Amino acid sequence: MDSASLIYAILLFPLAGAAINGLLGLFMPSWRKQERLIGILGTAMVALPFAAFVVLFLSFDGNASITRFFTWMAAGDLTIDFAYRIDQLSLLMGLVVTGVGSLIHVYSIGYMHGDDGFWRFFAYLNLFIFMMLNLILGDNLVVLFLGWEGVGLCSYLLIGFWYRNLANSAAANKAFIMNRVGDFAFLVAMFILFREVGALDMSSLIAAGSSMDPTMLSLAVFLLFMGATGKSAQIPLFTWLPDAMAGPTPVSALIHAATMVTSGLYLLARLSPLVLLAPGVMTLIAIVGATTALVAATIAITQNDIKKVLAYSTVSQLGYMFVATGVGAFYVAIFHVMTHAFFKGCLFLGSGSVIHGMHHVEHELAHDGHGHKLDPQDMRTMGGLKQFMPATRMTFLISTLAIAGIPLLAGFFSKDEILFKAFEAASFGFPAAWFVWGVGLMTALLTAIYMIRAYVLTFEGSPRWPHADTLHPHESPASMTVPLWVLAGLSVVGGFLGIPAVIAHGDLNWIHHWLAGDHGPVAERLFDGHVALAMEWALIALGSGVAIVGVTLGWRWYTRQGLAFDDALASRFGGLWKLFQGKYFVDEAYDKAIVRPIIGGARYVFAPFDKYVVDGLVNGTAFLTRALSFVLKYFQTGLVPSYAVGIVFGVVLIVWLMLF
Amino acid sequence: MDLSQAYSSMWADIAAALPLVIVSLAGLVVVVFDAYRNRHAATPLITLAALVLAFAVEIPALSADGTAFHGMLRIGGAAAFVNLLILGSGILTVMLAMPYLKRLDMHIGEVYSMVLFATAGMLMLGAANHLVTIFVGLETMSVCLYILTGLVRKNQGAIESALKYFLLGAFSTGFFLYGMALLYGATGTMSLSDMQVAAGSGSVMFWAGVALLLVGFLFKVSAVPFHMWTPDVYQGAPTPLVGFMSTASKAAAFAALITVLVLALPPERWTGVLAVFAVITMVIGNVLALSQSNVKRMLAYSSIAHAGYILVALAAGTPEGYSGALFYLLVYTVMNIGAFGVMSQLEWDDAQGSTQSLDSLAGVGYRRPLLGWTMVFFMFSLAGFPPLAGFLGKWAVFAPAIDADLVWLAITGVLASAVSAYYYLRVLVVFFMKSARDGEPGTAAGEAFVIPTMTRGVLIFCTALLVVLGVTTFAWDLTGTFFG
């Protein structure tokens, strides 16, 4: 098959899956019972595109190719095609999205078993994949934006999947509305770029970058970054992501860890030649990223809900990626996107497996009539799960060590590269990067600690749920553990795609060559000098040391003292701990500063304005028109002489108009 | 010219104007046939056959270009398009009228001969190239229409409205003739193609003649303030024939007006005049339609408003404007015949719908789904909703006005048609969202009859055509080729 038909297949399979499962489920209640069929269909519609990506990847000749399907819209100078770009970046992202996506679809067959909305879930997931593929393959910003909004919609639908619980709907609304803020910035950025460049396809934009007015370019890049902070949950728009954990856990893994939340990074990497021309904004990106990483990590350490820990960890890791973007190492950001998709996907799926097991315990407890209530996501009532769920435990441990940055696991390579790039930037003329580098190191330590805390509280020690002696959770079915093992395996080996420059002068750094090589689509900031080789080794040793120290300390503290250590920390740090636990009270501040004034304004200013002024004008116009109609009706007497008078009047009018 | 010359081209002329000949002859045949075989079932079929034959003969003429009868008639192009429109309207009307008159037990053969003669008049008017042919066509058409209005005399209203129509029509014809006389006096010619040159920049006498000539046209297309006969006539006349009068006669009159504008007049002065009449026609037509409670009367005012939209296109005075007007006439014909066709099936009061109010139609859309749903299409199209043809038609008439710097005129038109959505959609509200009260005449008596197959066919055809014309532009593109 040629690449055009492969791209057709890649895009249309998930769309068809969504349509089939969605429409049949909607109109044929009997279809909803066919879990096996729905699951297989849904998974195949993602696995087939993955296979197509593999074919494209293997036959890729190093040149970007653009496939135009048809013109979407044309108005004046603006022509938007449904055009899709295959290059190194979109291939890599496509492989990650459909690969991890397929695994999570398989996992969902087990996880969502027995849910009333099984068909709906798979329809949404397939639709999400379709939209995500539009986002990463689209050759112009408008198609990209279509995907961008589409994944936002699917995210909304899936966060609120269990919509009968009002809290879930509220979380969905929060995610959607916060994303709108970022989307608005993205839109304005598009308007500016169109005004400056006159086109919105990637090649034209990138080619026009150097001739653009630098102020406008910086403004556009800044607004794109604002859009990215919404989608990728950075300060100031990060508070929706932890709430988004209200959705089913496979959703958290797929959308809120592996794929959608990284689309902001993708956007900046895609337009990296433009971003590089706005160094001021890049500094801002690096600082925002580093700050977000630290803030989220400090919150993560205080959370007791296993998914919340992972959610804040995601925000923190996304902060790392923005650091990489900010220091001009776009390919490293994408590298971390990829490794993060492996280990964070695995962690989320592992937590899902744990929740699945604890749900069983909760169910049994409720059944006994002991009156015990159990939150299946609360780590305080877990513990000792390693004896009941060995596969889950092993994969969770592997990915925990990977995210902590234990050497030779995936997270080690990508995180170390980010820190190294920050150090390099700091050494060669970007002093702000010192701050970024320092914060990054501190965050790395915190990451190791909170992750090992989550692991220990969940799997080590002895069970803490009621009647633990008689009630046991069970290991999850193979449909769930197999994807876990695959992702764990990738978390081990995934890092070797980016072997650092200390070895063989970077010749073995595949991802660098692939993305940022001679023909690669991703730009990078080049520096005047090189960090000395010994220094590089020292930095690697420092990074590894931090990870190992963090893991060791966390292990020691939490295996020995367990939950009591949290209390010790709380009393030691006092107010600071309260600040972390309260998530820096950002939600509360937003509520006071933005939400309430807007609601108040709506209620007391805009609603009356709408009711009395706008409606008054509208109703007044309608009233006047009807009144006019009523008056004019009286000229229609039904008598021929009055009609003739009308004609004479018309004759006078027309002769007068014509002659004078 | 000497007679031998006239005879030498006679056969070619007859061949070129064959549809006109066919329709005229068929009219004579029907008169004679009806005299010997009164109330015979074949009468409408002969009529239908003649119209279909004429339609088929006219199709190839679309690509022709020329004149016949020594420059008295134009052949091909816009004239052929208008002829097809008139003949198509006639075919659909006869198909609607045949079962309608049967149901009322009014087997009047003259209806069909009058339809045929009226059609002949319209064909001549639509293809006229000379003031005399315009006048002959206009009067042939008008006299037949006066008769048709009063022919189905089951009630007093029909005769009253026929008389009104006749008196006022005669009045306006006086102005029209006077205008012709002035034009001849000013230019010394009655041939439209020679008049532009002869007029130069136009004397006072010339422009006065143009003004009076326009009175005649504006009366026929029922532009405000020459519109007052319209509601009374449409309400009193038999419903399927109202569909015919409101579409074919307007198409013919507008076609003749366009010919006059294109060929005979210097390109100035009159655009502003037409713009003024377009505005008052759109505004007053729409505003008055708002307060009507009788659907046929409402449709009468709506047809006034639509004449206003077409005048907008003419006021632009550009080729795009003329072709847009022709396209709009096509769209308007389809949706109006459809709407009157639906209404002709909803008459169960004894006065043939002349007292039929909105209230008596409550909930009819569910009881008679075919009528209800086709009416949805007709109303939405009349209101100008995409993707139906009414939207594309409005685009075709308003866009030229904008291109001709008459933005205010286009805005007025769009606002006026926004008002129209109210009364069109109100019909649908009554059809679908109100439930019939007990004791309404309709629920008991009149609704029992079956909708004739032929009527169903016409309604479905009109609906389908509205969709086709709304999503494809072939007809619009075709009209675009007529004006240079």
XYZ file of N, CA and C in Angstrom, chain B residues 48 69 73 80 165 311 393 395-396 423 436 464 478:
39
model
N -52.432 18.426 -20.310
C -51.150 17.985 -19.757
C -50.211 17.533 -20.869
N -39.935 35.743 -36.044
C -40.997 36.665 -36.471
C -40.471 38.093 -36.568
N -39.936 38.119 -31.301
C -39.704 37.185 -30.193
C -38.231 36.838 -30.126
N -35.697 30.826 -23.364
C -36.004 29.404 -23.274
C -36.100 28.967 -21.819
N -59.618 42.081 -9.546
C -58.405 41.845 -10.318
C -58.555 42.484 -11.697
N -36.518 42.164 -7.121
C -36.232 43.545 -7.517
C -34.859 43.989 -7.011
N -30.965 30.773 -3.505
C -31.669 31.792 -4.283
C -31.457 33.173 -3.685
N -29.042 34.094 -1.845
C -27.646 34.444 -2.114
C -27.524 35.029 -3.518
N -28.196 34.357 -4.468
C -28.074 34.772 -5.865
C -28.646 36.157 -6.100
N -43.205 34.212 10.270
C -44.501 33.707 9.822
C -44.416 32.378 9.086
N -55.058 19.616 17.796
C -56.346 20.091 17.313
C -57.362 20.101 18.448
N -37.904 17.322 -3.483
C -36.618 16.815 -3.943
C -35.889 17.876 -4.755
N -26.319 27.690 -15.057
C -26.971 27.806 -16.360
C -27.467 29.234 -16.576
